[in-house]
Coordinates of C-alpha atoms in Angstrom, one line a residue:
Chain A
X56 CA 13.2 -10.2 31.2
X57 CA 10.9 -7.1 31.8
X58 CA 12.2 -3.6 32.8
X59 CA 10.6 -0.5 34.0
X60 CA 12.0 2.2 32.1
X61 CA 12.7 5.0 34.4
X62 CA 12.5 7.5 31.9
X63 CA 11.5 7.5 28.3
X64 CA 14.8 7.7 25.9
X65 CA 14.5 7.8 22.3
X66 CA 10.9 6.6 21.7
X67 CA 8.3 6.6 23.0
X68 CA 4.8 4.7 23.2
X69 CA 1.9 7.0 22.1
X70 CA -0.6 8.6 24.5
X71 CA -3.9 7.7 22.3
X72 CA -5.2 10.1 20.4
X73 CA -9.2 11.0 19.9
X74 CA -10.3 8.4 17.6
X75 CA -11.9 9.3 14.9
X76 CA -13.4 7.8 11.7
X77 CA -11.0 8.4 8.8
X78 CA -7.5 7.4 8.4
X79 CA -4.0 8.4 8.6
X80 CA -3.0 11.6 10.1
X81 CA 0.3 12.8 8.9
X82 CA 2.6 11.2 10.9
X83 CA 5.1 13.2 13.3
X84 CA 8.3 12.0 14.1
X85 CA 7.9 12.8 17.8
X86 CA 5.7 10.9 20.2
X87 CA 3.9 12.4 22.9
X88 CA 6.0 10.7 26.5
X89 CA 4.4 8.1 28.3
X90 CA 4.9 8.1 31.9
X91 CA 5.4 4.5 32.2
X92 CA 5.8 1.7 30.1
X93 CA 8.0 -1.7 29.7
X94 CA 10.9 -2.8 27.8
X95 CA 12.3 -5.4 26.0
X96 CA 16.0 -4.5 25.3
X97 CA 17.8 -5.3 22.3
X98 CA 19.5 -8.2 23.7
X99 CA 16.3 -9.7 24.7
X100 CA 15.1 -12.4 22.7
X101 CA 11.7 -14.3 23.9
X102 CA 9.6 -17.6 21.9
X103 CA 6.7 -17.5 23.2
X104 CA 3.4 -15.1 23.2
X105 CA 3.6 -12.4 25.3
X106 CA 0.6 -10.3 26.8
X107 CA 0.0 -7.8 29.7
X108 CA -1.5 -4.7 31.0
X109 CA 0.7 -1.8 30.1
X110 CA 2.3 -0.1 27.4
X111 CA 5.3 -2.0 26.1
X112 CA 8.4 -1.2 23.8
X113 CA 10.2 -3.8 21.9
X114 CA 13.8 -3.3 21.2
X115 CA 14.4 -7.1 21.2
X116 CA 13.5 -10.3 19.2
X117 CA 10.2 -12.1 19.8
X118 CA 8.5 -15.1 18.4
X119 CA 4.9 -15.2 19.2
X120 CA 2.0 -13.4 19.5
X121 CA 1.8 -10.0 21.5
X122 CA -1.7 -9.3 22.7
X123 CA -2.2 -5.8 24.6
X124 CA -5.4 -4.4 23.2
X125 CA -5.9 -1.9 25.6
X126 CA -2.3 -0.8 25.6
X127 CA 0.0 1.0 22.8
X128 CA 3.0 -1.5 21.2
X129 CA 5.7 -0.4 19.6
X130 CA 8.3 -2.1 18.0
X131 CA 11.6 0.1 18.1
X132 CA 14.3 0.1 15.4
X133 CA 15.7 -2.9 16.6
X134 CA 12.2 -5.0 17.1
X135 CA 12.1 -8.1 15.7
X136 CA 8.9 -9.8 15.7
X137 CA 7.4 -13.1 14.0
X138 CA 3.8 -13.6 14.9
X139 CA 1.0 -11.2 15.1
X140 CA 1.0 -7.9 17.2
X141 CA -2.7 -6.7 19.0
X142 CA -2.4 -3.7 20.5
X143 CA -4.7 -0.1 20.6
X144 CA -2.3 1.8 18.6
X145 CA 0.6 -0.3 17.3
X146 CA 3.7 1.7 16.0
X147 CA 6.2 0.1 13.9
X148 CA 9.9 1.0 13.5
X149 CA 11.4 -2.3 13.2
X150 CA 10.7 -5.2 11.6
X151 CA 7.3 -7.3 11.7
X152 CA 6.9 -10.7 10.2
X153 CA 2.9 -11.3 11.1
X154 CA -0.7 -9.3 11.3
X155 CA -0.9 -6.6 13.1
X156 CA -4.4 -5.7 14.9
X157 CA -4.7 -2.0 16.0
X158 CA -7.8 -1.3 18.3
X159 CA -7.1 2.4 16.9
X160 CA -4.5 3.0 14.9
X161 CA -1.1 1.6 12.9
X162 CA 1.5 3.7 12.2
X163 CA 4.5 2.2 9.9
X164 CA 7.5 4.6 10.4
X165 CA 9.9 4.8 7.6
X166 CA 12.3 2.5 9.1
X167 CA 10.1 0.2 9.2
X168 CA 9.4 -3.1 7.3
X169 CA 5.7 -5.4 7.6
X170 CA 5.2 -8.4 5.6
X171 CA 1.7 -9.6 6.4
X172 CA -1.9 -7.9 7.2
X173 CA -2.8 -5.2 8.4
X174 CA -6.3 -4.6 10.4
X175 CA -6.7 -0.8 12.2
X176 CA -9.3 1.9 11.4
X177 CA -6.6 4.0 10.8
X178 CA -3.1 3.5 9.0
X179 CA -0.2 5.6 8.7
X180 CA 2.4 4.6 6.2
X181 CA 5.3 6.6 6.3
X182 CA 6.5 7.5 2.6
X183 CA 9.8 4.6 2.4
X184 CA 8.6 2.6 4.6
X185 CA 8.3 -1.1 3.5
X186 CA 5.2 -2.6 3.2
X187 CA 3.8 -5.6 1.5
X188 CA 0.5 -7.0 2.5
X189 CA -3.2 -5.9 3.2
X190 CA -4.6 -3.6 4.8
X191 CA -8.0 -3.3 6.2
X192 CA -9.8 0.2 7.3
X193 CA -13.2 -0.8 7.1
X194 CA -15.4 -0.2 10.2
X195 CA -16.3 -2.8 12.4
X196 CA -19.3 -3.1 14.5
X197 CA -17.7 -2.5 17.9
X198 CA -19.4 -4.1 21.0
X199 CA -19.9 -2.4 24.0
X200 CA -18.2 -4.3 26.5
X201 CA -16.6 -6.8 24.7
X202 CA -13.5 -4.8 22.7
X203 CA -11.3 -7.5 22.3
X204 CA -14.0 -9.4 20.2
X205 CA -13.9 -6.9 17.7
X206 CA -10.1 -7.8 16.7
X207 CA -10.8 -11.5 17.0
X208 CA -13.6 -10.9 15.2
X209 CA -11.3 -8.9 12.4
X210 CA -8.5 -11.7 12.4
X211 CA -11.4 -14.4 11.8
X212 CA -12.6 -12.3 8.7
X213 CA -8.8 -11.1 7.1
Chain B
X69 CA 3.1 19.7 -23.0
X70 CA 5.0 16.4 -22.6
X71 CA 5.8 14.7 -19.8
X72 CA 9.3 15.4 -18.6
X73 CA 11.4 13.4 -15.7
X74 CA 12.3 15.3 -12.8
X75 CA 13.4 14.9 -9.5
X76 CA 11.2 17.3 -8.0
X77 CA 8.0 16.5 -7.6
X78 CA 5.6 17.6 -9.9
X79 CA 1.7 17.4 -10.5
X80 CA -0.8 15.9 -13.1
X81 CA -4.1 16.6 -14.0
X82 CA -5.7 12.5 -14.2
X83 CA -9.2 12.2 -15.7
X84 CA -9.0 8.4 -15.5
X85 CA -8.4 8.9 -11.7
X86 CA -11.7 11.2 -11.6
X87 CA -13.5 8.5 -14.1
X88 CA -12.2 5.7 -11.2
X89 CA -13.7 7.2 -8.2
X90 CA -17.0 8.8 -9.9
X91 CA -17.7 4.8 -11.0
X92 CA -16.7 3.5 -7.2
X93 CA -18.4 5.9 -5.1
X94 CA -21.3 4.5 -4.6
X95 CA -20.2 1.1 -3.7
X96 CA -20.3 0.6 -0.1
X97 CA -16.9 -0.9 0.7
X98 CA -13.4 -0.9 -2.0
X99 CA -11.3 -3.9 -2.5
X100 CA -8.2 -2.4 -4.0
X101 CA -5.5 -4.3 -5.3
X102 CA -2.4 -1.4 -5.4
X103 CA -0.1 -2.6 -7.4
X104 CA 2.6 0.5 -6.5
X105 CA 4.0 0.9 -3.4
X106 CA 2.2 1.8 -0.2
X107 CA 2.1 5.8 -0.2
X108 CA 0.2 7.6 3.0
X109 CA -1.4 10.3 1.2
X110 CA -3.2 7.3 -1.3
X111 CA -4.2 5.5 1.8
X112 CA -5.8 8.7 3.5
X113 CA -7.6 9.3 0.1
X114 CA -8.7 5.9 -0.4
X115 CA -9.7 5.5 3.3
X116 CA -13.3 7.5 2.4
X117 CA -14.0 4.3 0.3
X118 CA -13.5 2.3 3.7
X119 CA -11.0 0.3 1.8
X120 CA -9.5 -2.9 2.6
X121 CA -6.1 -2.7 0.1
X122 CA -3.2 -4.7 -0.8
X123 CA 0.0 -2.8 -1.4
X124 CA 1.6 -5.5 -3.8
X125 CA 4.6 -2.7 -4.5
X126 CA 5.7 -4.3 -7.9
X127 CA 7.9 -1.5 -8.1
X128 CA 10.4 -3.1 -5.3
X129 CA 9.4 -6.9 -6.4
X130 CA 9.5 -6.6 -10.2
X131 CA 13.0 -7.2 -12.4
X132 CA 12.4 -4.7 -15.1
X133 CA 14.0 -5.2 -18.4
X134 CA 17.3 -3.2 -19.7
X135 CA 16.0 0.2 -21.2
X136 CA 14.8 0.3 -24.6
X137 CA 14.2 -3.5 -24.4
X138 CA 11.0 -3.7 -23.7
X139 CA 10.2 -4.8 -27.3
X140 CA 12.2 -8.1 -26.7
X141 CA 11.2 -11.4 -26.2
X142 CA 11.6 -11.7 -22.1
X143 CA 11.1 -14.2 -20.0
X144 CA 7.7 -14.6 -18.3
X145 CA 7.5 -13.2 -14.9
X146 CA 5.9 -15.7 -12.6
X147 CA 3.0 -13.5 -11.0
X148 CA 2.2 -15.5 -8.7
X149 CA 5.5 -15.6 -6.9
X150 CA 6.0 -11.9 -7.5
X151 CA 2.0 -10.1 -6.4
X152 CA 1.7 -13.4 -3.8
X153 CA -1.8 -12.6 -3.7
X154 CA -4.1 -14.3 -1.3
X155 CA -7.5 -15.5 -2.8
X156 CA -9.8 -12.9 -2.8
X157 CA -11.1 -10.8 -5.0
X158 CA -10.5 -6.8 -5.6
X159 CA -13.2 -4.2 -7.3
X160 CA -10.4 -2.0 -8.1
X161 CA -7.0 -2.2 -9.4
X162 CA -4.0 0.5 -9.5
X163 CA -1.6 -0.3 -11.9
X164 CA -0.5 3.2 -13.0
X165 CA 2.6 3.2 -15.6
X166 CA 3.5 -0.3 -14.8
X167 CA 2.6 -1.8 -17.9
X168 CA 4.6 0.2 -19.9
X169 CA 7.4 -1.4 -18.3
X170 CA 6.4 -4.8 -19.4
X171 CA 6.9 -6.4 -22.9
X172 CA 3.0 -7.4 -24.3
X173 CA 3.4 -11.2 -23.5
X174 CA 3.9 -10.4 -20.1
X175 CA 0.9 -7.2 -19.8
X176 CA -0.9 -10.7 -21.3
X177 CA 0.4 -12.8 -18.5
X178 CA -0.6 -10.6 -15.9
X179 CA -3.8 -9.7 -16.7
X180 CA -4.4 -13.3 -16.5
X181 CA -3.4 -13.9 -13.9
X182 CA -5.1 -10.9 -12.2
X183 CA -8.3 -12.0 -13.8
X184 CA -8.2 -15.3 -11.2
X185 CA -8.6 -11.7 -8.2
X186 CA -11.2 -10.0 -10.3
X187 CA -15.0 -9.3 -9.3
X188 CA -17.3 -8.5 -11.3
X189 CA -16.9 -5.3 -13.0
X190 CA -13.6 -5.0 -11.3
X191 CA -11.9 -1.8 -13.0
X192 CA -8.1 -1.4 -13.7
X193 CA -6.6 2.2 -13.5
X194 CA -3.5 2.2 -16.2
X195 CA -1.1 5.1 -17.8
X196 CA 0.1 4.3 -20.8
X197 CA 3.1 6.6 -22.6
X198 CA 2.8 7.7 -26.2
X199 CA 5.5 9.0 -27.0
X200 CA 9.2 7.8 -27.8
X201 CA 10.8 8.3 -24.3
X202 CA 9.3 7.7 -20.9
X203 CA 11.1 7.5 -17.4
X204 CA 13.7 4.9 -16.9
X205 CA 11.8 3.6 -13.6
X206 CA 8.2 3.2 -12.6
X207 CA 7.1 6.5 -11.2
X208 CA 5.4 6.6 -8.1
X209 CA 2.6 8.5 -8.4
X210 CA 0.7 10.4 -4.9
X211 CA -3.1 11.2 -4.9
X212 CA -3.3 14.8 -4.4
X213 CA -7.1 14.8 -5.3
X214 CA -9.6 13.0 -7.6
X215 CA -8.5 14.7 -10.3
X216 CA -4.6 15.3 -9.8
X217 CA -1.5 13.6 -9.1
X218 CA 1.8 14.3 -7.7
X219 CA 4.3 12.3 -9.1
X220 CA 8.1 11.3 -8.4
X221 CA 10.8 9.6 -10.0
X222 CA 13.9 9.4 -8.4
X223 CA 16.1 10.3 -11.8
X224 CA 15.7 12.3 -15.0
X225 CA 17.0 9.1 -16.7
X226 CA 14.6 7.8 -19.7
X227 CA 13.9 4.6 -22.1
X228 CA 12.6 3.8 -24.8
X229 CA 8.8 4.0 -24.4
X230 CA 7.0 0.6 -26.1
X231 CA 3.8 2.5 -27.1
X232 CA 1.2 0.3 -26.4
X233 CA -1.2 1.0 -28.5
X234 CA -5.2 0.5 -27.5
X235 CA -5.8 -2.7 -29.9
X236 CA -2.8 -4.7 -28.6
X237 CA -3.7 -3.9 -25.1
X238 CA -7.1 -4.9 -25.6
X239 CA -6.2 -8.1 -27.6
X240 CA -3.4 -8.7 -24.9
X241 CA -5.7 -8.3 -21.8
X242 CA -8.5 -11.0 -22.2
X243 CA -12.1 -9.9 -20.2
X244 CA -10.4 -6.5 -20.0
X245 CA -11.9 -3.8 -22.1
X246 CA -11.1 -0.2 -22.1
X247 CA -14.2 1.2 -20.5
X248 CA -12.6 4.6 -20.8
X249 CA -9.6 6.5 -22.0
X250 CA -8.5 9.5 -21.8
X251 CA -5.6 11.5 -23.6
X252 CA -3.7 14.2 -22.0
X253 CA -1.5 16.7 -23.0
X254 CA 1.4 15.2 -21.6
X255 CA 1.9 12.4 -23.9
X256 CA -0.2 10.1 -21.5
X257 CA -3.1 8.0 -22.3
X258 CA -5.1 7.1 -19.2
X259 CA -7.6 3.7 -19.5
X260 CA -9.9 2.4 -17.5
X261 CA -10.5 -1.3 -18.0
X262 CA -13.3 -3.4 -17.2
X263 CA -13.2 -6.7 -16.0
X264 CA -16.2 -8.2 -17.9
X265 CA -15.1 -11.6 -19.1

């Protein structure tokens, strides 16, 4: 079900950037490589949540909840997800039926279609993209060992 | 100056925009009901408010009428299928040009039904055209600063422009008053409402 990619291809899960307190750098259409991270190809179709310890691309279909807060998530121009995404920077080129949680950041690429919430302290929106929903930017008291309470914390309050 | 469709984009001096964030900086967090589409640079200039904002993007979700038929009798949108709002309330609301792009019964229906989202002193953000023509499709309009916009329309095609004029408005949008208004030179009358009910 899971592959190693043995080099990135077309896209490309983030390295994370410096956080910082606003929102919404413009965008680039190139992503910094990742050394390593896992695939779900586009024939790949999965019920059922879905969490881990590594970066992760999803070309395929997936219903359920994807939980890797420490990692970056990005669903590629085939992705299709229902259920809500957690991630540390979640980048969006597919389709998303759910909330999507970014520890750090959100980026919607043009392709790219949400319909539900989203919760990061910062959101890019590419201009096209398609977007209907919430979003939430405002600051949340983050604890200092617990990070993952901080999103459950955000999903208890959206 | 009047306003003239283009393809290009082109910019526009707002004092209702400046009059909008000189009443909502000094509240500690925004609820923002946008109801354009989601636009990056409006999100990046609405992040210093530490926002939380829902993109509605009528534009995409709303039938418009045939041009030049505003005036007519059409039937009443049902808002509550269209915005799908979830129940909360918003301190600030972006309407833009939309309501020139709605007949007055249904500028009345909405603001009703936006009332049911609105805190106290919650303030709605609308341009209204006066003058005879105004662009065929709601134009999507880009924050460039707090006092100028960028705005887009994908065609130099134009309709008949209803005219709203301040009383109707004011009689049609119940708790609603026009805090502020401004008038610029190009044919545009920017309001501020108040939701004061």
């Amino acid at each position: 079900m899971w592959k190693k990619s043995p080099e990135p291809e077309e896209f490309r899960p983030q390295a994370t950037p410096a956080t910082q307190p606003s929102t919404a750098p413009a965008p680039k259409a190139s992503y910094p490589q990742a050394k390593d991270y896992a695939t779900i190809g586009s024939t790949i179709s999965i019920k059922g949540d879905l969490s881990g310890e590594e970066d992760l691309l999803i070309e395929g279909k997936l219903e359920g909840k994807i939980e890797l807060r420490r990692h970056c998530v990005t669903i590629g121009k085939n992705g299709r997800i229902k259920g809500d995404v957690f991630g540390k920077i979640i980048t969006v080129e597919g389709t998303v039926e759910g909330n999507l949680y970014g520890e750090e950041q959100l980026i919607l690429r043009q392709a790219g279609t949400v319909r539900g919430n989203i919760v990061a302290p910062r959101v890019a929106l590419e201009d096209g993209s398609n977007f209907k929903g919430s979003i939430d930017m405002s600051p949340k008291e983050k604890p200092a060992t617990a990070p993952q309470d901080k999103v459950a914390t955000a999903a208890k309050s959206s | 100056m009047i306003w003239t469709p283009r393809n290009e984009p082109a910019f526009h001096t707002s004092l209702g925009l400046q009059a909008l964030c000189r009443r909502i900086q000094d509240v500690g967090a925004c609820d923002i009901l946008e109801l354009g589409p989601v636009r990056n640079r409006n999100l990046d200039f609405w992040s210093r408010f530490q926002p939380s904002i829902y993109i509605a993007d009528l534009r995409s979700s709303l039938p418009l009428p045939d041009s030049g038929a505003a005036e007519e009798a059409e039937p009443e949108p049902d808002w509550g299928q269209i915005l799908g709002l979830p129940e909360r309330t918003y301190n600030v609301i972006l309407a833009w040009d939309l309501l020139n792009y709605l007949d007055i019964s249904s500028v009345s229906s909405l603001a009703r039904h936006l009332a049911r989202f609105c805190g106290p002193e919650a303030l709605l953000f609308a341009m209204i055209y006066d003058q005879k023509q105004m662009p065929d499709q709601i134009t999507v309009y880009k924050i460039a600063d707090e006092s100028h916009l960028e705005y887009e329309n994908g065609s130099t095609a134009t309709r008949l422009c209803p005219r709203h004029q301040p009383r109707t408005l004011a009689a049609a949008m119940p708790g609603f008053s026009p805090d502020e208004s401004f008038r610029m030179k190009n044919g545009i009358v920017e309001y501020l409402f108040r939701y004061a009910p």
